[in-house]
Amino acid sequence: MDSKQQILLRSNEAKEIYLPHISADPVIFGFENNGLKVLMLQTNYRQKWLLPGGYVRKDEDLDDAVVRILKDRAGISDAYMEEFGVFGKKDRSEFFFEDFDETLFHKQRFISIGYLALYNPSNTILVKDDISNACDWIFLDELDNIDIAMDHREIIEKALLTLREKISIKPIGYNLLPEKFTLSELQKLYETILGKELNRGNFYRKIKNLGILKKLDERRRGGAHKAPDLYSFDEQNYNKALENGLNNW
Amino acid sequence: MDSKQQILLRSNEAKEIYLPHISADPVIFGFENNGLKVLMLQTNYRQKWLLPGGYVRKDEDLDDAVVRILKDRAGISDAYMEEFGVFGKKDRSEFFFEDFDETLFHKQRFISIGYLALYNPSNTILVKDDISNACDWIFLDELDNIDIAMDHREIIEKALLTLREKISIKPIGYNLLPEKFTLSELQKLYETILGKELNRGNFYRKIKNLGILKKLDERRRGGAHKAPDLYSFDEQNYNKALENGLNNW
DNA sequence: CCAAAAGTGTTTGTATTACACCCATGT
DNA sequence: ACATGGGTGTAATACAAACACTTTTGG
């Protein structure tokens, strides 16, 4: 079965179970090798890259739909999630399926709700579904080199802006870093998101005064030099800081 | 024609021209008599108060739809506008029209996109449309005393939170105050949105250093005491501050 | 004259920034 | 030994918060 037939099959099913005209597109950010990445899928059909979006079931809360979409399309659960924008231009999506006729579910006009998600790439086992031929974390600076469908590039940019604003108000890291991490990894994450370098000593003090870290009795061995201490987040204080907000960086 | 018949009539029309399942609800804030107000309509049907929401035409950008809705339902143009949240619980709206059958357009499941708008009440000539028997600015502290339909109270609360966060990043006032205003009016606006009192002298210096005000050669006469100077916004600097953001209050 | 309005001064406290220094330690 | 990591000291700066005093002026 070729990719076009597969889409047609999906279309009929979709008409029955999903609300028309509404889609949700999660921009899932991950942090690895000192860089920010976005999870994207490449469709069999037309070989273009897309956010792992999906639709809302007729009998399902929108919030639940997004959780399900993340799970089904990217194999991700328990990610941090937040709505950050709505994309509703009238020709934003219809053109993509130009070789299908108007009855195709996917070819409707869609208003898409953008969700920002944070997740640690090393926790993911990437599974491409049957309409995708690839599922990958793409570094932010590689986005320019791939062919992105519809307005998904614009969606990612808005998500990134939101992330940047967010980090000056709320702590970020819990969903992006592994259980155990070093201070310089955390600092690098902040530097990457903010797009500027931070002073190590000041970062050390500030993050420590927040009280959101727990120093572990372990070190990361095997590096070329002194073994750095490992930390993890103190969940209670982290969540308290999430509620109360922080100051600026 | 009673209110139920009127809704039925609207329903048939609506099915033809609007996208199903999608609505937009603007929370329009106004400032008058030293207090924040929200524009609301009271439906003939069931006498409940609602935000002046509307639907999106099949051939219309979402952004344009919101502008049209504001114009048609509240007689407002050129308001500041910004999306602040999406409300998508599955039973959030269907119950309101319980005495109609399932074919009613309005009784569908709706996912509503919330928009925050700022407008000066004295610029509005309130026009109730034919499905509303009242259209009014309601003071925030009066909201508890009126019967608000669906989840619209929750939507207003989220909008207010967004407004509060917004004021610490961007200047606010251009769309909420008349052309010419006094410093104490502006201070009162800030105090109302932030929900706390500010020191006059410090406010004076801070707002002045922002450079977003123009002092006019006029005074407000007729008060009991010294006539206060009138100001207006310096549009260029105001917009620059909008782009660049400010500090905290 | 009086109360509101405009404008300025000062003090205290707290964060931020930028550097710099010292110690610890794995290879 | 040495590069990295951990931890602290400090001086300059910049605001923010609280308060108080003065001058102006419309009725």
Coordinates of C-alpha atoms (C1' of nucleotides) in Angstrom, one line a residue:
Chain A
M1 CA 0.0 0.0 0.0
D2 CA 1.5 3.3 -1.0
S3 CA 1.4 6.4 1.1
K4 CA -1.5 8.0 -0.7
Q5 CA -3.7 5.0 -0.1
Q6 CA -2.8 4.9 3.5
I7 CA -3.9 8.5 4.0
L8 CA -7.2 7.8 2.3
L9 CA -7.8 4.9 4.7
R10 CA -7.0 7.1 7.6
S11 CA -9.3 9.8 6.3
N12 CA -12.4 7.7 6.5
E13 CA -11.7 6.6 10.0
A14 CA -10.8 10.1 11.1
K15 CA -14.1 11.5 9.9
E16 CA -15.9 9.3 12.3
I17 CA -13.9 9.8 15.4
Y18 CA -12.4 13.2 15.3
L19 CA -13.8 16.7 15.5
P20 CA -13.4 18.4 12.1
H21 CA -11.3 21.6 11.6
I22 CA -9.4 21.3 14.8
S23 CA -5.9 20.0 15.3
A24 CA -3.3 20.2 18.0
D25 CA 0.4 20.6 17.2
P26 CA 2.9 19.9 20.0
V27 CA 6.4 21.4 19.8
I28 CA 8.4 19.0 21.9
F29 CA 11.7 20.5 23.0
G30 CA 14.5 18.2 24.2
F31 CA 18.0 19.0 25.4
E32 CA 21.0 16.8 24.5
N33 CA 24.6 17.3 23.7
N34 CA 24.4 20.9 24.9
G35 CA 21.7 21.7 22.4
L36 CA 18.0 22.2 22.0
K37 CA 16.1 19.8 19.8
V38 CA 12.6 19.5 18.4
L39 CA 10.8 16.3 17.8
M40 CA 9.6 16.0 14.2
L41 CA 8.2 13.4 11.9
Q42 CA 8.8 13.0 8.2
T43 CA 5.7 12.0 6.2
N44 CA 5.9 9.2 3.7
Y45 CA 3.7 11.3 1.5
R46 CA 5.8 14.1 0.0
Q47 CA 8.7 13.5 2.4
K48 CA 8.1 16.7 4.3
W49 CA 8.8 17.2 8.0
L50 CA 5.9 17.9 10.4
L51 CA 5.2 18.4 14.0
P52 CA 3.7 15.3 15.5
G53 CA 0.2 16.8 15.6
G54 CA -3.1 15.1 15.8
Y55 CA -6.9 15.6 16.2
V56 CA -9.4 15.8 19.0
R57 CA -11.8 12.9 19.5
K58 CA -15.4 13.9 19.5
D59 CA -15.9 12.8 23.1
E60 CA -12.6 13.8 24.5
D61 CA -11.3 16.9 26.5
L62 CA -8.8 18.9 24.5
D63 CA -6.2 18.5 27.2
D64 CA -6.6 14.7 27.1
A65 CA -6.3 14.8 23.4
V66 CA -2.9 16.4 23.5
V67 CA -1.7 13.9 26.0
R68 CA -2.9 11.1 23.8
I69 CA -1.3 12.6 20.7
L70 CA 2.0 12.9 22.4
K71 CA 1.8 9.3 23.5
D72 CA 0.6 7.9 20.2
R73 CA 2.8 9.9 17.8
A74 CA 5.9 10.3 19.8
G75 CA 5.8 7.7 22.5
I76 CA 6.0 10.3 25.2
S77 CA 4.2 10.5 28.5
D78 CA 4.5 12.8 31.5
A79 CA 5.9 15.7 29.5
Y80 CA 5.4 19.2 30.7
M81 CA 2.8 20.8 28.5
E82 CA 1.4 24.2 27.9
E83 CA -0.7 25.9 25.3
F84 CA 1.1 28.8 23.6
G85 CA -0.7 29.9 20.6
V86 CA -3.4 29.3 18.0
F87 CA -2.8 29.2 14.3
G88 CA -5.9 29.9 12.3
K89 CA -5.1 31.4 8.9
K90 CA -7.5 30.1 6.4
D91 CA -5.0 28.6 4.0
R92 CA -2.4 27.4 6.4
S93 CA -2.9 23.7 5.9
E94 CA -5.2 22.9 3.0
F95 CA -2.5 23.1 0.4
F96 CA -0.4 20.4 1.7
F97 CA -2.7 17.6 0.5
E98 CA -3.1 19.1 -3.0
D99 CA -3.2 15.8 -4.9
F100 CA -6.3 14.6 -2.9
D101 CA -9.8 15.7 -3.5
E102 CA -11.8 17.8 -1.1
T103 CA -13.4 14.9 0.7
L104 CA -10.1 14.0 2.5
F105 CA -10.3 14.6 6.2
H106 CA -6.8 16.0 6.2
K107 CA -7.5 18.5 3.5
Q108 CA -10.0 20.4 5.5
R109 CA -9.3 23.8 6.8
F110 CA -7.7 23.3 10.3
I111 CA -7.3 25.7 13.1
S112 CA -4.4 24.3 15.1
I113 CA -3.6 24.8 18.7
G114 CA 0.1 24.9 19.5
Y115 CA 1.4 23.2 22.6
L116 CA 4.8 23.5 24.1
A117 CA 6.2 20.4 25.6
L118 CA 9.5 19.6 27.3
Y119 CA 11.0 16.2 27.4
N120 CA 14.3 14.5 27.8
P121 CA 15.3 12.9 24.5
S122 CA 17.2 10.1 26.1
N123 CA 13.9 8.8 27.6
T124 CA 12.4 8.4 24.2
I125 CA 12.3 5.3 22.0
L126 CA 11.4 6.9 18.8
V127 CA 8.7 5.1 16.9
K128 CA 7.7 6.2 13.5
D129 CA 4.1 5.4 12.7
D130 CA 2.8 4.0 9.4
I131 CA 2.3 7.4 7.8
S132 CA 5.8 8.6 8.7
N133 CA 9.1 7.3 7.4
A134 CA 11.2 9.0 10.0
C135 CA 10.8 10.4 13.6
D136 CA 13.7 12.4 14.8
W137 CA 15.0 14.9 17.2
I138 CA 16.2 17.9 15.1
F139 CA 18.7 20.4 16.5
L140 CA 17.3 23.9 16.3
D141 CA 20.1 25.0 14.1
E142 CA 19.4 22.2 11.7
L143 CA 15.8 23.2 11.1
D144 CA 16.9 25.5 8.3
N145 CA 18.2 22.6 6.4
I146 CA 15.1 20.5 6.3
D147 CA 11.8 20.8 4.4
I148 CA 9.1 21.7 6.8
A149 CA 5.5 21.5 5.8
M150 CA 2.8 24.1 6.1
D151 CA 3.3 26.8 8.8
H152 CA 5.1 24.4 11.2
R153 CA 8.3 26.4 11.1
E154 CA 6.4 29.5 12.2
I155 CA 4.8 27.4 15.0
I156 CA 8.2 26.3 16.2
E157 CA 9.5 29.8 16.3
K158 CA 6.6 31.0 18.4
A159 CA 7.1 28.1 20.7
L160 CA 10.7 29.0 21.2
L161 CA 9.8 32.6 22.0
T162 CA 7.4 31.4 24.6
L163 CA 10.0 29.1 26.1
R164 CA 12.4 32.0 26.4
E165 CA 9.9 34.1 28.1
K166 CA 8.9 31.3 30.3
I167 CA 12.3 30.6 31.6
S168 CA 12.6 34.0 33.2
I169 CA 9.5 33.3 35.2
K170 CA 9.4 29.6 36.0
P171 CA 12.2 27.1 36.6
I172 CA 12.8 24.8 33.6
G173 CA 14.8 21.6 33.6
Y174 CA 12.8 19.0 35.3
N175 CA 11.4 17.6 32.1
L176 CA 14.4 18.3 29.9
L177 CA 17.3 16.9 31.9
P178 CA 17.9 13.3 33.0
E179 CA 17.2 12.3 36.7
K180 CA 20.8 13.2 37.6
F181 CA 22.7 16.0 36.0
T182 CA 25.6 18.3 36.8
L183 CA 25.5 22.0 37.4
S184 CA 27.2 22.8 34.2
E185 CA 24.7 20.8 32.2
L186 CA 21.9 22.8 33.9
Q187 CA 23.8 26.0 33.2
K188 CA 24.3 25.0 29.5
L189 CA 20.5 24.4 29.3
Y190 CA 19.8 27.8 30.5
E191 CA 22.3 29.4 28.3
T192 CA 20.9 27.5 25.3
I193 CA 17.4 28.6 25.9
L194 CA 18.3 32.2 26.7
G195 CA 20.8 32.4 23.9
K196 CA 23.5 34.0 26.0
E197 CA 26.3 33.0 28.3
L198 CA 25.8 33.2 32.1
N199 CA 28.5 33.7 34.7
R200 CA 29.2 30.4 36.4
G201 CA 29.6 31.7 39.9
N202 CA 26.5 33.8 39.8
F203 CA 24.5 31.0 38.2
Y204 CA 25.7 28.7 41.0
R205 CA 24.5 31.0 43.7
K206 CA 21.3 31.8 42.1
I207 CA 20.2 28.3 41.4
K208 CA 21.3 27.2 44.8
N209 CA 19.3 30.0 46.5
L210 CA 16.2 28.8 44.7
G211 CA 16.5 25.6 46.7
I212 CA 15.2 23.5 43.8
L213 CA 18.2 21.2 43.6
K214 CA 19.2 18.2 45.7
K215 CA 22.9 17.4 45.7
L216 CA 23.4 13.7 45.4
D217 CA 26.1 11.5 47.0
E218 CA 27.4 10.7 43.5
R219 CA 29.8 12.1 41.0
R220 CA 30.0 11.6 37.3
R221 CA 33.1 9.6 36.7
G222 CA 35.0 8.9 33.6
G223 CA 35.5 12.5 32.4
A224 CA 39.0 13.8 31.7
H225 CA 39.2 15.8 34.9
K226 CA 37.6 16.3 38.3
A227 CA 34.4 14.3 38.6
P228 CA 31.5 16.8 38.9
D229 CA 28.8 16.4 41.5
L230 CA 25.5 15.1 40.4
Y231 CA 22.2 16.8 41.3
S232 CA 18.6 16.1 40.9
F233 CA 15.6 18.4 41.4
D234 CA 13.9 18.6 44.7
E235 CA 10.4 18.0 43.5
Q236 CA 8.6 19.8 46.2
N237 CA 10.5 23.0 46.0
Y238 CA 10.6 22.8 42.2
N239 CA 6.9 22.7 42.1
K240 CA 6.6 25.4 44.6
A241 CA 8.8 27.6 42.4
L242 CA 6.7 26.7 39.4
E243 CA 3.6 28.0 41.2
N244 CA 5.2 31.1 42.6
G245 CA 7.4 32.1 39.8
L246 CA 10.9 33.4 40.0
N247 CA 12.8 36.6 39.1
N248 CA 14.7 37.4 36.0
W249 CA 17.9 35.9 34.7
Chain B
M1 CA -40.9 35.9 17.9
D2 CA -39.6 34.5 21.1
S3 CA -36.0 34.0 22.1
K4 CA -36.1 30.2 21.3
Q5 CA -37.4 30.7 17.8
Q6 CA -34.8 33.4 17.2
I7 CA -32.0 31.0 18.2
L8 CA -33.4 28.3 15.8
L9 CA -33.4 30.7 13.0
R10 CA -29.8 31.7 13.7
S11 CA -28.8 28.1 13.9
N12 CA -29.7 27.3 10.3
E13 CA -27.9 30.3 9.0
A14 CA -24.9 29.5 11.2
K15 CA -24.5 26.0 9.9
E16 CA -24.0 27.3 6.5
I17 CA -21.5 30.1 7.1
Y18 CA -19.5 29.1 10.2
L19 CA -17.0 26.4 11.0
P20 CA -18.4 23.9 13.4
H21 CA -17.0 23.3 16.9
I22 CA -15.0 26.4 17.1
S23 CA -15.8 29.6 18.9
A24 CA -13.9 32.7 20.0
D25 CA -14.7 34.5 23.2
P26 CA -13.2 37.9 23.8
V27 CA -12.8 39.2 27.3
I28 CA -12.9 42.9 26.8
F29 CA -11.5 44.9 29.7
G30 CA -12.4 48.6 30.1
F31 CA -11.4 51.1 32.8
E32 CA -13.8 53.7 34.1
N33 CA -14.5 55.4 37.4
N34 CA -11.3 53.9 38.8
G35 CA -12.4 50.4 38.2
L36 CA -11.9 47.5 35.7
K37 CA -14.9 46.4 33.8
V38 CA -15.7 43.5 31.5
L39 CA -18.1 43.8 28.6
M40 CA -20.9 41.2 28.7
L41 CA -24.2 40.4 27.1
Q42 CA -27.3 39.0 28.6
T43 CA -29.1 36.5 26.5
N44 CA -32.9 36.8 26.0
Y45 CA -32.9 33.0 26.3
R46 CA -32.4 32.0 30.0
Q47 CA -31.3 35.5 31.0
K48 CA -27.8 34.5 31.5
W49 CA -24.7 36.6 31.0
L50 CA -22.2 35.7 28.4
L51 CA -19.0 37.0 26.8
P52 CA -19.7 38.5 23.4
G53 CA -18.3 35.5 21.6
G54 CA -18.8 34.3 18.1
Y55 CA -17.9 31.9 15.4
V56 CA -15.4 31.7 12.6
R57 CA -16.6 31.9 9.0
K58 CA -15.5 29.1 6.8
D59 CA -13.5 31.3 4.6
E60 CA -12.1 33.7 7.1
D61 CA -8.8 33.9 9.0
L62 CA -9.2 33.3 12.7
D63 CA -7.7 36.8 13.5
D64 CA -10.2 38.4 11.2
A65 CA -13.0 36.6 12.8
V66 CA -12.2 38.0 16.2
V67 CA -12.0 41.5 14.8
R68 CA -15.4 41.0 13.2
I69 CA -17.0 39.5 16.3
L70 CA -15.8 42.5 18.4
K71 CA -17.2 44.8 15.9
D72 CA -20.6 43.0 15.4
R73 CA -21.3 42.1 19.0
A74 CA -19.8 44.9 20.9
G75 CA -19.5 47.7 18.4
I76 CA -15.8 47.9 19.0
S77 CA -13.0 48.4 16.6
D78 CA -9.2 49.0 17.0
A79 CA -9.0 47.3 20.3
Y80 CA -5.8 45.7 21.5
M81 CA -6.1 42.0 21.1
E82 CA -4.3 38.9 22.1
E83 CA -5.0 35.2 22.5
F84 CA -4.6 34.0 26.0
G85 CA -6.0 30.5 26.3
V86 CA -8.1 27.7 24.8
F87 CA -11.0 26.2 26.5
G88 CA -11.7 22.7 25.3
K89 CA -13.4 20.5 28.0
K90 CA -15.9 18.3 26.3
D91 CA -19.0 19.4 28.3
R92 CA -18.2 23.1 28.7
S93 CA -20.9 24.5 26.5
E94 CA -23.4 21.9 25.4
F95 CA -25.5 22.0 28.5
F96 CA -26.5 25.6 28.1
F97 CA -28.9 24.9 25.3
E98 CA -30.6 22.0 27.0
D99 CA -34.1 22.6 25.8
F100 CA -33.0 22.4 22.2
D101 CA -32.4 19.2 20.2
E102 CA -29.1 18.1 19.0
T103 CA -29.4 19.6 15.6
L104 CA -29.0 23.1 17.0
F105 CA -25.8 24.7 15.8
H106 CA -25.2 26.3 19.2
K107 CA -25.6 23.0 21.0
Q108 CA -22.6 21.4 19.4
R109 CA -19.4 20.8 21.4
F110 CA -17.3 24.0 21.1
I111 CA -13.7 24.5 21.7
S112 CA -13.4 28.2 22.5
I113 CA -10.4 30.4 21.9
G114 CA -10.1 33.1 24.5
Y115 CA -9.0 36.6 23.5
L116 CA -8.0 39.4 25.8
A117 CA -9.0 42.8 24.5
L118 CA -8.5 46.3 26.0
Y119 CA -10.8 49.2 25.3
N120 CA -12.0 52.4 26.7
P121 CA -15.6 52.1 27.7
S122 CA -16.4 55.7 27.0
N123 CA -15.7 55.1 23.3
T124 CA -18.4 52.5 23.1
I125 CA -22.0 52.9 22.2
L126 CA -23.4 49.7 23.5
V127 CA -25.8 48.0 21.1
K128 CA -27.5 44.8 22.2
D129 CA -28.2 42.5 19.3
D130 CA -31.4 40.6 18.7
I131 CA -30.5 37.6 20.9
S132 CA -29.4 39.7 23.8
N133 CA -31.6 41.9 26.1
A134 CA -28.7 43.7 27.6
C135 CA -25.1 44.7 26.8
D136 CA -23.2 46.2 29.6
W137 CA -19.8 46.9 31.2
I138 CA -19.7 44.9 34.4
F139 CA -17.3 45.9 37.2
L140 CA -15.0 43.1 38.2
D141 CA -16.3 43.0 41.7
E142 CA -19.9 42.8 40.5
L143 CA -19.2 39.7 38.5
D144 CA -20.0 37.6 41.6
N145 CA -23.6 38.9 41.6
I146 CA -24.6 38.0 38.1
D147 CA -25.5 34.7 36.6
I148 CA -22.8 33.8 34.2
A149 CA -23.3 31.0 31.7
M150 CA -21.1 28.0 30.9
D151 CA -17.4 28.4 31.9
H152 CA -17.3 32.1 31.0
R153 CA -16.4 33.0 34.6
E154 CA -13.4 30.8 34.4
I155 CA -12.4 32.4 31.1
I156 CA -12.6 35.8 32.6
E157 CA -10.4 34.8 35.5
K158 CA -7.8 33.4 33.2
A159 CA -7.9 36.6 31.2
L160 CA -7.4 38.7 34.3
L161 CA -4.4 36.6 35.3
T162 CA -2.9 37.1 31.8
L163 CA -3.5 40.8 32.0
R164 CA -1.7 41.0 35.4
E165 CA 1.3 39.2 34.0
K166 CA 1.3 41.3 30.9
I167 CA 1.4 44.6 32.7
S168 CA 4.7 43.7 34.3
I169 CA 6.3 43.2 30.9
K170 CA 4.5 45.6 28.6
P171 CA 3.0 49.1 29.1
I172 CA -0.7 49.1 29.3
G173 CA -3.0 52.0 29.0
Y174 CA -3.1 53.1 25.4
N175 CA -6.3 51.2 24.7
L176 CA -7.9 51.6 28.1
L177 CA -7.6 55.3 28.8
P178 CA -9.1 58.3 26.9
E179 CA -6.8 60.3 24.6
K180 CA -6.0 62.7 27.5
F181 CA -5.7 61.6 31.0
T182 CA -4.1 62.6 34.3
L183 CA -1.3 60.8 36.1
S184 CA -3.4 59.7 38.9
E185 CA -5.9 58.1 36.5
L186 CA -3.0 56.2 35.0
Q187 CA -1.7 55.2 38.4
K188 CA -5.2 54.1 39.4
L189 CA -5.3 51.9 36.3
Y190 CA -2.1 50.2 37.3
E191 CA -3.2 49.8 40.8
T192 CA -6.4 48.2 39.8
I193 CA -4.8 45.7 37.4
L194 CA -2.1 44.8 39.9
G195 CA -4.5 44.7 42.8
K196 CA -2.2 46.8 45.1
E197 CA -1.4 50.4 45.9
L198 CA 1.7 52.0 44.4
N199 CA 3.6 54.9 45.9
R200 CA 2.8 58.1 44.0
G201 CA 6.3 59.6 43.9
N202 CA 7.9 56.4 42.7
F203 CA 5.2 55.8 40.1
Y204 CA 5.7 59.3 38.9
R205 CA 9.4 58.8 38.4
K206 CA 9.1 55.4 36.9
I207 CA 6.5 56.2 34.3
K208 CA 8.3 59.4 33.4
N209 CA 11.6 57.6 32.9
L210 CA 9.8 55.2 30.5
G211 CA 9.3 58.2 28.2
I212 CA 6.0 56.9 27.0
L213 CA 4.0 60.0 28.1
K214 CA 3.6 63.4 26.5
K215 CA 2.6 66.2 28.8
L216 CA 0.0 68.4 27.2
D217 CA -0.5 72.1 27.6
E218 CA -3.8 71.5 29.2
R219 CA -5.3 70.9 32.6
R220 CA -8.4 69.2 33.7
R221 CA -10.5 72.0 35.0
G222 CA -13.6 71.9 37.2
G223 CA -12.4 69.6 40.0
A224 CA -12.5 70.8 43.5
H225 CA -8.8 71.6 43.8
K226 CA -5.8 72.2 41.7
A227 CA -6.3 71.2 38.1
P228 CA -4.1 68.3 37.2
D229 CA -2.0 68.2 34.1
L230 CA -3.2 66.2 31.2
Y231 CA -1.1 63.6 29.4
S232 CA -1.3 61.5 26.4
F233 CA 0.8 58.6 25.2
D234 CA 3.8 59.2 23.0
E235 CA 2.9 56.7 20.4
Q236 CA 6.4 56.0 19.1
N237 CA 7.9 55.4 22.5
Y238 CA 4.9 53.5 23.7
N239 CA 5.2 51.1 20.8
K240 CA 8.9 50.8 21.3
A241 CA 8.3 49.9 24.9
L242 CA 5.7 47.4 23.7
E243 CA 8.3 45.7 21.6
N244 CA 11.1 45.8 24.0
G245 CA 9.3 45.1 27.2
L246 CA 9.8 46.7 30.6
N247 CA 10.9 45.7 34.0
N248 CA 8.8 44.8 36.9
W249 CA 6.4 46.9 39.0
Chain C
dC1 C1' -7.1 78.9 53.0
dC2 C1' -7.1 74.1 51.9
dA3 C1' -6.6 70.0 49.7
dA4 C1' -5.1 68.0 45.6
dA5 C1' -1.4 67.8 42.4
dA6 C1' 3.5 68.1 40.9
dG7 C1' 8.0 67.5 41.7
dT8 C1' 12.2 66.3 44.2
dG9 C1' 15.3 64.4 47.9
dT10 C1' 17.0 60.9 50.7
dT11 C1' 17.7 56.6 53.0
dT12 C1' 17.6 51.8 53.2
dG13 C1' 17.7 47.5 51.3
dT14 C1' 18.3 44.2 47.9
dA15 C1' 19.6 42.1 43.3
dT16 C1' 22.7 41.9 39.5
dT17 C1' 27.0 41.9 37.2
dA18 C1' 31.5 41.2 36.6
dC19 C1' 35.8 39.6 38.4
dA20 C1' 38.9 37.2 41.0
dC21 C1' 40.6 34.0 44.1
dC22 C1' 41.0 29.6 46.5
dC23 C1' 40.5 24.7 47.1
dA24 C1' 39.4 19.9 45.5
dT25 C1' 40.3 16.2 42.6
dG26 C1' 40.6 12.6 38.5
dT27 C1' 43.5 11.4 35.1
Chain D
dA1 C1' 50.7 19.0 36.7
dC2 C1' 46.6 20.8 35.1
dA3 C1' 42.2 21.5 33.6
dT4 C1' 37.8 21.2 35.2
dG5 C1' 34.6 21.7 38.9
dG6 C1' 33.1 23.7 43.5
dG7 C1' 32.7 27.4 46.4
dT8 C1' 33.2 32.1 48.2
dG9 C1' 34.5 37.3 48.4
dT10 C1' 33.7 41.6 46.9
dA11 C1' 33.1 46.1 44.6
dA12 C1' 30.2 48.6 41.4
dT13 C1' 25.9 49.3 40.0
dA14 C1' 21.2 49.8 39.6
dC15 C1' 16.8 49.7 41.2
dA16 C1' 13.0 49.5 44.4
dA17 C1' 10.5 50.8 48.5
dA18 C1' 9.2 53.9 51.9
dC19 C1' 8.9 58.4 53.4
dA20 C1' 9.0 63.2 53.6
dC21 C1' 9.2 67.7 52.2
dT22 C1' 8.3 71.6 49.0
dT23 C1' 5.8 74.2 45.7
dT24 C1' 1.9 75.1 42.8
dT25 C1' -2.8 76.2 42.2
dG26 C1' -8.1 76.0 41.5
dG27 C1' -12.1 76.9 43.9

